Coordinates of C-alpha atoms in Angstrom, one line a residue:
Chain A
X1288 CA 5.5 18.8 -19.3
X1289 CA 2.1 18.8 -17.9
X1290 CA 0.3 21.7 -18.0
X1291 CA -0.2 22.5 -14.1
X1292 CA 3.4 22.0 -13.4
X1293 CA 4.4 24.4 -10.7
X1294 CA 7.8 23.7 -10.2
X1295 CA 10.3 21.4 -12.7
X1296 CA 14.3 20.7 -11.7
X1297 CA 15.8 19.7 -15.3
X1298 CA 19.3 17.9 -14.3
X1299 CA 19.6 19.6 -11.3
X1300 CA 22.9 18.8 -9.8
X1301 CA 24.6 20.6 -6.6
X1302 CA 27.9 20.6 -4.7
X1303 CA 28.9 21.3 -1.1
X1304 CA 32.6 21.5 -1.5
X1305 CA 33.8 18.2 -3.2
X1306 CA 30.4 16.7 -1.8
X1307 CA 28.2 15.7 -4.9
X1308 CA 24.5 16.1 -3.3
X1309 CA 22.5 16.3 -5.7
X1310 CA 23.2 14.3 -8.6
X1311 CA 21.3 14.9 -12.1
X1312 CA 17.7 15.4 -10.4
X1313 CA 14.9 15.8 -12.3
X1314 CA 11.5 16.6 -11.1
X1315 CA 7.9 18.0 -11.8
X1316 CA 5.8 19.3 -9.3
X1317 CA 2.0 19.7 -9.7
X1318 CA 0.2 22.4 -8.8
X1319 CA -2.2 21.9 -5.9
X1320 CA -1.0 18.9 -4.7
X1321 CA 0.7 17.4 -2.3
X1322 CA 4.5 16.3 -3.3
X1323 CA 6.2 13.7 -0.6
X1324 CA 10.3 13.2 -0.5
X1325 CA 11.1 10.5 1.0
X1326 CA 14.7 8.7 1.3
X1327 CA 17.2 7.7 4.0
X1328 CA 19.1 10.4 6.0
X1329 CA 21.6 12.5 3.7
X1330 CA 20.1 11.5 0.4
X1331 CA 19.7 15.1 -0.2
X1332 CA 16.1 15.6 0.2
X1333 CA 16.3 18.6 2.5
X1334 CA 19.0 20.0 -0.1
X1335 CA 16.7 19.4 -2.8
X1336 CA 13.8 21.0 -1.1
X1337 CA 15.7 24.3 -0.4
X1338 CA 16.8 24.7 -4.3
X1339 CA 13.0 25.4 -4.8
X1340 CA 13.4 28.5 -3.1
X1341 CA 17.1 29.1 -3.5
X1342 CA 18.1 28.6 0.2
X1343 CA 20.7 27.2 -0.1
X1344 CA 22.2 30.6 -1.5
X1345 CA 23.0 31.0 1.9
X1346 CA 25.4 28.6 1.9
X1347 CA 29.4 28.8 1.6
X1348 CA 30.9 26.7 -1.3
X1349 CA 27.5 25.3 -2.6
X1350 CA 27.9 25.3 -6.7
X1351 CA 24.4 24.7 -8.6
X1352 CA 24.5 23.3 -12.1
X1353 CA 21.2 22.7 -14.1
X1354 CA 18.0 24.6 -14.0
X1355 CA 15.6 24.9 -11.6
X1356 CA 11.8 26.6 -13.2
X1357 CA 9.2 28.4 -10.9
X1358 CA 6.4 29.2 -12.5
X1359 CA 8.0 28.8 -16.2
X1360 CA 10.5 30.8 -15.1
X1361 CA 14.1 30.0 -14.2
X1362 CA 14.5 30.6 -10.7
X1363 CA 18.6 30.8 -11.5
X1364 CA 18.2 33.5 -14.0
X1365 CA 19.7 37.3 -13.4
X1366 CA 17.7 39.6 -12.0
X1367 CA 16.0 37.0 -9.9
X1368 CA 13.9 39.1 -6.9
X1369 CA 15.1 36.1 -4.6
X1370 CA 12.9 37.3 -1.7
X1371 CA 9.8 37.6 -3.7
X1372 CA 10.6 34.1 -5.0
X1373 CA 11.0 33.1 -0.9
X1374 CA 7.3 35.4 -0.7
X1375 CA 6.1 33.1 -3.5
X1376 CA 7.9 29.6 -1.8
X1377 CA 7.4 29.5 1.5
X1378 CA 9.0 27.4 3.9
X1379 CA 8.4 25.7 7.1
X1380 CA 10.8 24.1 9.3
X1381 CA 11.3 21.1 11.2
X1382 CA 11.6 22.5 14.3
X1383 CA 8.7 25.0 15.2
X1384 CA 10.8 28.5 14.9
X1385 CA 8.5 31.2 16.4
X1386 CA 9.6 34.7 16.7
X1387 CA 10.1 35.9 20.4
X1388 CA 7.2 38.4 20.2
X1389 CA 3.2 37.9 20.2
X1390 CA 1.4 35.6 18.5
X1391 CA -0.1 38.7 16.7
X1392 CA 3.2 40.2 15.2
X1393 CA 4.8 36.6 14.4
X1394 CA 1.9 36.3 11.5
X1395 CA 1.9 40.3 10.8
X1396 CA 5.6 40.3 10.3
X1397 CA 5.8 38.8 7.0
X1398 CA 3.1 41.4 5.7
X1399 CA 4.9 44.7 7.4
X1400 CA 8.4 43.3 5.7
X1401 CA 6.5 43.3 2.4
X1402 CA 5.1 46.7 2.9
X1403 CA 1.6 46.5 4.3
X1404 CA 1.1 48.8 7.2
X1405 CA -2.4 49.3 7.5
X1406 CA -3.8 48.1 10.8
X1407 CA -7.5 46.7 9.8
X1408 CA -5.8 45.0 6.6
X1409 CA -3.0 43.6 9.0
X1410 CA -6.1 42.3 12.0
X1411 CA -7.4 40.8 8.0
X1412 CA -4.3 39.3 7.1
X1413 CA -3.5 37.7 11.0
X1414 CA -6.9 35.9 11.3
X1415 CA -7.5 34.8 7.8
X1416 CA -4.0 33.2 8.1
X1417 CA -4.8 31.9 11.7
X1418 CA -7.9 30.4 10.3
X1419 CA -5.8 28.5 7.3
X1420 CA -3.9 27.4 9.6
X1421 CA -6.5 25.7 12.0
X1422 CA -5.4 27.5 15.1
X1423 CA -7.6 30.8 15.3
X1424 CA -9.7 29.3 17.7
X1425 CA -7.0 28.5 20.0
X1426 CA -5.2 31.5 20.0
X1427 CA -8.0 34.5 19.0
X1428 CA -8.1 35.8 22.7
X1429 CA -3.9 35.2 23.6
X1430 CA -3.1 37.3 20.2
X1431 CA -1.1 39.5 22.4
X1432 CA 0.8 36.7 24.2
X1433 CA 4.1 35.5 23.7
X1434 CA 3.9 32.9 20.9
X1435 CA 6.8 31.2 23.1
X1436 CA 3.9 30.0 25.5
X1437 CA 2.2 28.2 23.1
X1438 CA 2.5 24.5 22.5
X1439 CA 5.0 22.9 20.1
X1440 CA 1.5 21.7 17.7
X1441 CA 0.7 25.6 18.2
X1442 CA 3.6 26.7 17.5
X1443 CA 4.2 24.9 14.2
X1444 CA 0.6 25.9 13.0
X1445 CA 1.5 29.4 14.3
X1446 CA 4.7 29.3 11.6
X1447 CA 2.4 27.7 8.8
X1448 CA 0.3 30.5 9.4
X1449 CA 3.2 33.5 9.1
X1450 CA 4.3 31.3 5.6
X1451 CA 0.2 31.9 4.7
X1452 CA 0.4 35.6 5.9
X1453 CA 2.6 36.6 2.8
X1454 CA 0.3 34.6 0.2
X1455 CA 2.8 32.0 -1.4
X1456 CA 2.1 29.5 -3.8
X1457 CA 3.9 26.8 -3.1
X1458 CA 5.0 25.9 0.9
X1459 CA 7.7 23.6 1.9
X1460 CA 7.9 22.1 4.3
X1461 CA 11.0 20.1 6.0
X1462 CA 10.3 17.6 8.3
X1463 CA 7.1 19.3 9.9
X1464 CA 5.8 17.0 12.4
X1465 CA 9.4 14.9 14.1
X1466 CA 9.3 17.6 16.7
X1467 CA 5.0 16.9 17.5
X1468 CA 3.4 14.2 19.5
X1469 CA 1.1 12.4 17.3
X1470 CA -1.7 14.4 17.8
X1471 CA -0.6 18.0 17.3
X1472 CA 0.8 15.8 13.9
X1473 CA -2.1 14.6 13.5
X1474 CA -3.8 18.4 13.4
X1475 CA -0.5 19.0 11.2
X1476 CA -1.4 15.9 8.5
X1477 CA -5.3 17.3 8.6
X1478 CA -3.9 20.8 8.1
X1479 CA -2.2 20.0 5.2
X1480 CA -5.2 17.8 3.2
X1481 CA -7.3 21.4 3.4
X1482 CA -4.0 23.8 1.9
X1483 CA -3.8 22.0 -0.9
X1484 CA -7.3 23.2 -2.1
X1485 CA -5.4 26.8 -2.3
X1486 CA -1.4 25.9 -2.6
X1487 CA 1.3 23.6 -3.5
X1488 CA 2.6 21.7 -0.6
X1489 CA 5.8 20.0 -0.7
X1490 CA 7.1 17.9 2.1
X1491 CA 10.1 16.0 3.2
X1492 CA 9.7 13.6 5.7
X1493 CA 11.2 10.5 7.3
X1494 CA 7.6 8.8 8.0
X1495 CA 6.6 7.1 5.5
X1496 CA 3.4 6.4 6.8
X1497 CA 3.1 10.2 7.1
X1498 CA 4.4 10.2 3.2
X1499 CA 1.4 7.6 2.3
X1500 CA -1.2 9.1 3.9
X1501 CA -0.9 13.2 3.2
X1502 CA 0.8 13.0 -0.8
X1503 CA -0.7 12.2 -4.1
X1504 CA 2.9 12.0 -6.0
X1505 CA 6.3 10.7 -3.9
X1506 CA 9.7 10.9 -4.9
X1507 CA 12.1 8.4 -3.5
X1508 CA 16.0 9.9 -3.3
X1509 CA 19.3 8.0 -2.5
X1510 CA 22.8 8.9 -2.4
X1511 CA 21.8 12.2 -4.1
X1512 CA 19.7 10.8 -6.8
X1513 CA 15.9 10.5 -6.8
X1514 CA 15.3 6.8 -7.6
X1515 CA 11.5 7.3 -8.7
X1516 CA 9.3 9.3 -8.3
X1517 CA 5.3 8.6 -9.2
X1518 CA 1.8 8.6 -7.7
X1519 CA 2.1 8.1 -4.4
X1520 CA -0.1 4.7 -4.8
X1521 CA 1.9 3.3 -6.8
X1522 CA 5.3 3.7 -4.8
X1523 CA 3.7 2.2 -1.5
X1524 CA 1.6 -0.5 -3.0
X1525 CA 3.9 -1.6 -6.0
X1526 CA 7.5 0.6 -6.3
X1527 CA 8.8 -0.1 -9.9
X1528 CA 12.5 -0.2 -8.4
X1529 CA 13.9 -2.8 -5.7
X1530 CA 15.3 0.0 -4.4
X1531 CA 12.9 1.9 -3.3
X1532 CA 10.8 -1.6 -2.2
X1533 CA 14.3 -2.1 0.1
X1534 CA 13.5 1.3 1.4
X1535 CA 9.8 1.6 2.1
X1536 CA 9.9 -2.3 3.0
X1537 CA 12.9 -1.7 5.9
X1538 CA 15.1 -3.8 3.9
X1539 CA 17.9 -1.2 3.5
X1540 CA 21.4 -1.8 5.1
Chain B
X73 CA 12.2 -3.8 14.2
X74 CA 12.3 -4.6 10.9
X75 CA 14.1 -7.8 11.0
X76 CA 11.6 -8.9 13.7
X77 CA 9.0 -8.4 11.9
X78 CA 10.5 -9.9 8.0
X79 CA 10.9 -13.4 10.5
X80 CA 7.8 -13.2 11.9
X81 CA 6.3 -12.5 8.0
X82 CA 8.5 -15.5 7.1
X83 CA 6.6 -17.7 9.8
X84 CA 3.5 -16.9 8.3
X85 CA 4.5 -17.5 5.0
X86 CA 5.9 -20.9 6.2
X87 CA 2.7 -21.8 8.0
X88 CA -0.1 -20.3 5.6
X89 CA 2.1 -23.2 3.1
X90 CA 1.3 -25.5 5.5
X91 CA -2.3 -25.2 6.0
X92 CA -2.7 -24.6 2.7
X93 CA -1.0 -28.5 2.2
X94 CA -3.7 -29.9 4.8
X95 CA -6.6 -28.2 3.1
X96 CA -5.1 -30.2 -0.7
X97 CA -4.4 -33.6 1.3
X98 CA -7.7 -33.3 2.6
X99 CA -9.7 -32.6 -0.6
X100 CA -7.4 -35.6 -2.4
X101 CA -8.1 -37.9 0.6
X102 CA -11.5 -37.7 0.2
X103 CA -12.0 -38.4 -3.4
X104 CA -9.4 -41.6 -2.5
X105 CA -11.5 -42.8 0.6
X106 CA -14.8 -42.1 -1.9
X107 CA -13.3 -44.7 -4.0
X108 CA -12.0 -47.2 -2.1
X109 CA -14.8 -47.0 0.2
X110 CA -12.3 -45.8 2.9
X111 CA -14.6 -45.2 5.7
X112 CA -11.3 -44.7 8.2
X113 CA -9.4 -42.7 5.8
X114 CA -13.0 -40.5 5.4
X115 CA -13.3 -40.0 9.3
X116 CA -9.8 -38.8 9.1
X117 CA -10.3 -36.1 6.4
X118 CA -13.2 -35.3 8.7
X119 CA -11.3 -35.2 11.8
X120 CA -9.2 -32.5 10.2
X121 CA -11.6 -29.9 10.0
X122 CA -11.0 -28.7 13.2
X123 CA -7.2 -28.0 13.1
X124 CA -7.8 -26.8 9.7
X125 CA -9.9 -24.1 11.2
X126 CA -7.8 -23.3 14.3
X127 CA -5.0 -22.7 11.6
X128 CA -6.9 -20.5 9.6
X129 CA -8.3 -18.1 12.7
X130 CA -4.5 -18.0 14.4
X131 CA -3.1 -17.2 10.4
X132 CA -5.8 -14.4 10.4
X133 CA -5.2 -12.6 13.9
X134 CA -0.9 -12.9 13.0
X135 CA -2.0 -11.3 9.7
X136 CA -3.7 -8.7 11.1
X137 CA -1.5 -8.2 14.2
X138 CA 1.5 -7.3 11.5
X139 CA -0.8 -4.9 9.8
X140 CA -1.5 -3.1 13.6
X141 CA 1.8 -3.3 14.2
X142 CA 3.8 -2.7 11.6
X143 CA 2.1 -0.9 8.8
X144 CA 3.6 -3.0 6.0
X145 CA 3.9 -1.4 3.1
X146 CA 4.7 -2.4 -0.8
X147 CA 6.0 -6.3 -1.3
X148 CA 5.3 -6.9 2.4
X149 CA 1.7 -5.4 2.1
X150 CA 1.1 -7.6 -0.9
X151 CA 2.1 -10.8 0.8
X152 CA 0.1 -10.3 3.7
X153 CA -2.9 -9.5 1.6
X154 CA -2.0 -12.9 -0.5
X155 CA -2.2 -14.6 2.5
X156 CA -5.5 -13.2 4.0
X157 CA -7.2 -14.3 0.7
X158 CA -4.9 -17.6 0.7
X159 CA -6.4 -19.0 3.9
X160 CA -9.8 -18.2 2.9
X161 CA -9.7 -20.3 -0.4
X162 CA -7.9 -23.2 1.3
X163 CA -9.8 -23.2 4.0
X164 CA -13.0 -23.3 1.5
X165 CA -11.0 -26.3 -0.2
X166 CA -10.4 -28.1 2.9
X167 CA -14.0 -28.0 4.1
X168 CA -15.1 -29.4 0.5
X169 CA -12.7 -32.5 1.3
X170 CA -14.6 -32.6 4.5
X171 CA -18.0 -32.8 2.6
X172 CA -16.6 -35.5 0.0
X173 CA -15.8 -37.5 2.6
X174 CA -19.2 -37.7 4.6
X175 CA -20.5 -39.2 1.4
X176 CA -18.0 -42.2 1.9
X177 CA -20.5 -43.9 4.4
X178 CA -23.6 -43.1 2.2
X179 CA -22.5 -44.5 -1.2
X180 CA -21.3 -47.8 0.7
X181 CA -24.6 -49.5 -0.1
X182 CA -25.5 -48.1 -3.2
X183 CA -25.5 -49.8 -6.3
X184 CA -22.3 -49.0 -8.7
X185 CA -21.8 -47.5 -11.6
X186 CA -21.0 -49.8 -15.2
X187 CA -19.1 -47.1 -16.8
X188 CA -16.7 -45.2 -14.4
X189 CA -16.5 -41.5 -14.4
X190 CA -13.4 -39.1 -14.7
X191 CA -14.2 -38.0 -11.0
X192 CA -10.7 -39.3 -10.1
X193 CA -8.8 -37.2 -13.4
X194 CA -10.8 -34.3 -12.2
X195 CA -9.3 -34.7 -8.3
X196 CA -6.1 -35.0 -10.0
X197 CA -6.2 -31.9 -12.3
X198 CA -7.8 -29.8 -9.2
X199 CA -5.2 -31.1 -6.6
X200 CA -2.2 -30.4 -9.3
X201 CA -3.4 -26.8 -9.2
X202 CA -3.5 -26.5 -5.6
X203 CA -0.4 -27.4 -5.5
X204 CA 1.4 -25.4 -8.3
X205 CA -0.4 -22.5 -6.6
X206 CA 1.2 -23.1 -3.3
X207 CA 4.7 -24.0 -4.8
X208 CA 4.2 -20.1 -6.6
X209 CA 3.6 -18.6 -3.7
X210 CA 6.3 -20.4 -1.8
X211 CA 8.9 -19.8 -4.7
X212 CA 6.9 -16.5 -5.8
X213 CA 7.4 -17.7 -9.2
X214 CA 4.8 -17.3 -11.8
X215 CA 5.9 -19.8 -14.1
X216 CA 3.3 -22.7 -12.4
X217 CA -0.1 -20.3 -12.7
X218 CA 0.8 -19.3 -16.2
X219 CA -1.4 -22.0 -17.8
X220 CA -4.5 -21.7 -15.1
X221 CA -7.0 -20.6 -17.4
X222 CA -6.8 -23.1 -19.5
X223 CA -6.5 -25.9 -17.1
X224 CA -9.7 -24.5 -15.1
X225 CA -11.3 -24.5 -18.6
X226 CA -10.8 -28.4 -18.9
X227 CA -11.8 -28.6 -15.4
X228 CA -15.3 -27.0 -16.3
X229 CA -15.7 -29.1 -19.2
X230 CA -15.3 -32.1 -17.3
X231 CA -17.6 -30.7 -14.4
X232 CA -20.2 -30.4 -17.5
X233 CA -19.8 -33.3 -18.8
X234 CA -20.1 -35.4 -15.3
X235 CA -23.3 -33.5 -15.0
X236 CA -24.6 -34.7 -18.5
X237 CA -23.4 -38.1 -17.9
X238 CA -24.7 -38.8 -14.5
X239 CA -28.3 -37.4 -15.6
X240 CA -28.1 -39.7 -18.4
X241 CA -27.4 -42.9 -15.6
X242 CA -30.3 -41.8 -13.7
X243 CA -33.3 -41.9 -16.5
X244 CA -31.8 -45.0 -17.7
X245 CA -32.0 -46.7 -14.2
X246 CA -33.0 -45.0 -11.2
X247 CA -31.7 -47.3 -9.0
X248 CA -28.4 -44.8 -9.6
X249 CA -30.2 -41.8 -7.9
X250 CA -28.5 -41.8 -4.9
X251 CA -25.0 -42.5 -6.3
X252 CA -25.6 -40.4 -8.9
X253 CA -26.7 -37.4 -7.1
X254 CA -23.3 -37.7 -4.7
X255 CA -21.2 -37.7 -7.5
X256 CA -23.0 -34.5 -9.6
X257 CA -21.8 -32.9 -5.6
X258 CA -18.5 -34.7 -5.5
X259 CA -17.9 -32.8 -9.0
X260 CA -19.3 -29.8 -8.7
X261 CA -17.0 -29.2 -5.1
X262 CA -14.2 -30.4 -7.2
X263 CA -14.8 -27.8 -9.8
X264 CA -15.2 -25.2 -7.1
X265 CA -12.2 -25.8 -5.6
X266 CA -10.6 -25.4 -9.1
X267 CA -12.0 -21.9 -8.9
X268 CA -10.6 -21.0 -5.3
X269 CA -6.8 -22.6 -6.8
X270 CA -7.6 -19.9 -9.7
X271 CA -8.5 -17.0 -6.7
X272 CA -5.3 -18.0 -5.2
X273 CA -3.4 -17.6 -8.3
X274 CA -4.7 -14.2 -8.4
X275 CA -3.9 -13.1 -5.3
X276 CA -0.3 -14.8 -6.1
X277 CA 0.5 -12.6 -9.1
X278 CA -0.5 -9.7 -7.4
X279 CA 1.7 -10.5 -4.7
X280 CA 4.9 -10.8 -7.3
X281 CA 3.8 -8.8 -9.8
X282 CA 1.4 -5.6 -7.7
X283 CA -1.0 -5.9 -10.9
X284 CA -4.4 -7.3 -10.7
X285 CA -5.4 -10.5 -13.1
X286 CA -8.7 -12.2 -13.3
X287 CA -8.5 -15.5 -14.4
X288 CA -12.2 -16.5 -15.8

């Protein structure tokens, strides 16, 4: 295993009921670097995405097999702190999720949960986040406002930036930009080149043009499996498996 | 979407084949009408130049109106690529044939040769890897490019030894200047032309295979 692996599924396999979804995954995910999943609707990408930070605990009738390693560290194993692990794995959604409160105590929230209460540290915390996130300048003098008024772009970089206010190491992030018009996805896609200098990024998405341009490694799943998985050249300019040329090629079907 | 535009890559495929065949029968033509001292079989090679090049700008702006359009990606990236770089070398090849046979008119009074030269076997061996290139790409095969560096190596040998040969014929007898100097450009265009069919094999194997060859 390479040394900066983050993140490593060894056979992961999961079950929603009688549903196999994922079937015998196995992955490595580098630190500091941008990690695309890619595949067809219900290949399990989104399933195997939330394994990373055990989401899918939430989840009637879901059975895990396999082992899933954060960090060297089985994420599975008793004693698990599974809300520092979802401190340490952050997530973003597809669709931008927003408290209903200001834009000020959406970032701060994250922070207070985890136990900081002083008020300079918090003002810290809220703009250094807002900064990472590339939307301080829009929002420093609305901190106060409802977060509901902002824009959808805003509002997405306004969730990145709650994920950054609790200092995680590796974000997820589901989908990020199918709810954003192409230049709030555009901000998003920029947004993302700069995190990886300081975290792991991991990203489902259904565009693959989004997948080419924003990963260095990209996985490829179907029907629960992931097909291949490699440098993120490699998969869009020469795909080892017809499959995954079917896929990225529109050839599917 | 997709379907549309895997037709539409088809076309091009089908057409880049085609202009890729008029740039060969033109280079073959002339080296015939050279010979046989064609001058209407010369003015036709000639005439093609034209068409050769309205098919090689309309091939370029469908190439890159897929790319705009369509972001190809993978196998479909690769094949337009191919045919970018395709069109360039036939093209190249075509206007060679062009330049072979506006020496048809200038040779017709100029004293011949006693010993013939392999000028013809060198047309042949050029024109046979124009077209196993073009069959590869249209079969995306790479059995018929497997042997191109050895066959462009006999085609630079023979390209050497014309050029020996034909200085030889003009210190004996200078009345062979003329010819002579024709025919060191009549080989010299065939041997480039052996260099774009190795380009295109290139660009072929990449297509099939994604990894990058050089032929030298």
């Amino acid at each position: 295993m390479p040394e900066n692996t983050i993140i490593s599924a060894k056979n992961l396999n999961l079950w929603y009921h009688e549903t196999h979804a994922l079937q015998g995954v196995s992955i490595q995910i580098l630190k500091n670097n941008v990690t695309a999943l890619i595949g067809p609707s219900g290949c399990g990408k989104s399933t195997l995405l939330r394994c990373f930070n055990r989401l899918n605990d939430l989840i009637d009738h879901v059975k895990i097999t396999g082992e899933i390693n954060f960090a060297h560290e089985n994420i599975h194993a008793p004693g698990t702190d599974v809300v520092l692990l979802r401190k340490r794995v952050g997530m973003v959604f597809q669709k931008p999720n927003p408290f209903p409160k200001s834009v000020y105590e959406n970032v701060a929230f994250g922070p207070r949960v985890h136990g900081t209460t002083d008020k300079k540290e918090l003002d810290r915390i809220v703009e250094k986040s807002l900064r990472q996130a590339a939307l301080w300048d829009e929002v420093r003098d609305r901190l106060t406002d409802s977060a509901l008024g902002l824009s959808g772009g805003q509002q997405q970089r306004l969730c990145i930036a709650r994920t950054l206010a609790v200092g995680p190491e590796v974000i997820l992030m589901d989908e990020p930009c199918s709810a954003l018009d192409p230049i709030a996805t555009a901000k998003i896609e920029n947004l993302i080149n700069v995190l990886k200098q300081d975290y792991t990024v991991i990203i489902v998405t259904h565009n693959m043009q989004q997948a080419a341009r924003v990963s260095d490694c990209a996985g490829f799943m179907y029907l629960g499996k992931l097909v291949e998985f490699g440098e993120t050249r490699q998969i869009f300019e020469h795909p080892r498996e017809t499959l995954t040329e079917n896929y990225i090629t529109g050839r599917f079907g | 979407m997709s379907e549309k535009f895997h037709a539409e890559l088809e076309r091009l495929k089908q057409d880049t084949i085609a202009m890729a065949r008029l740039a060969r029968t033109m280079l073959s033509d002339s080296v015939n009408a050279l010979f046989l001292q064609d001058c209407a079989k010369a003015k036709e090679v000639v005439s093609n130049k034209r068409p050769l090049r309205e098919m090689t700008i309309s091939l370029e702006e469908r190439a890159y109106q897929l790319i705009a359009l369509y972001q190809p990606m993978a196998k479909d990236m690769r094949v337009i690529a191919c045919i970018l770089k395709m069109i360039t070398a036939a093209e190249r090849i075509g206007r060679y044939g062009k330049d072979i046979a506006n020496m048809t008119k200038h040779l017709q009074d100029q004293p011949a040769f006693a010993e013939p030269l392999p000028i013809q076997h060198m047309a042949d061996l050029v024109t046979g890897m124009i077209d196993d290139a073009v069959t590869s790409f249209e079969g995306e095969n790479l059995d018929r490019i497997k042997e191109f560096p050895s066959r462009d190596d006999t085609v630079d040998a023979l390209w050497h030894s014309i050029f020996r040969e034909t200085l030889t014929f003009m210190m004996e007898d200078s009345t062979t200047i003329t010819r002579s100097t024709y025919y060191i450009m009549v080989a010299r265009y065939l041997e480039r032309s052996g260099d774009h069919a190795c380009k295109m094999a290139e660009n072929i194997h990449y297509m099939i295979t994604g990894e990058r060859i050089e032929i030298k």
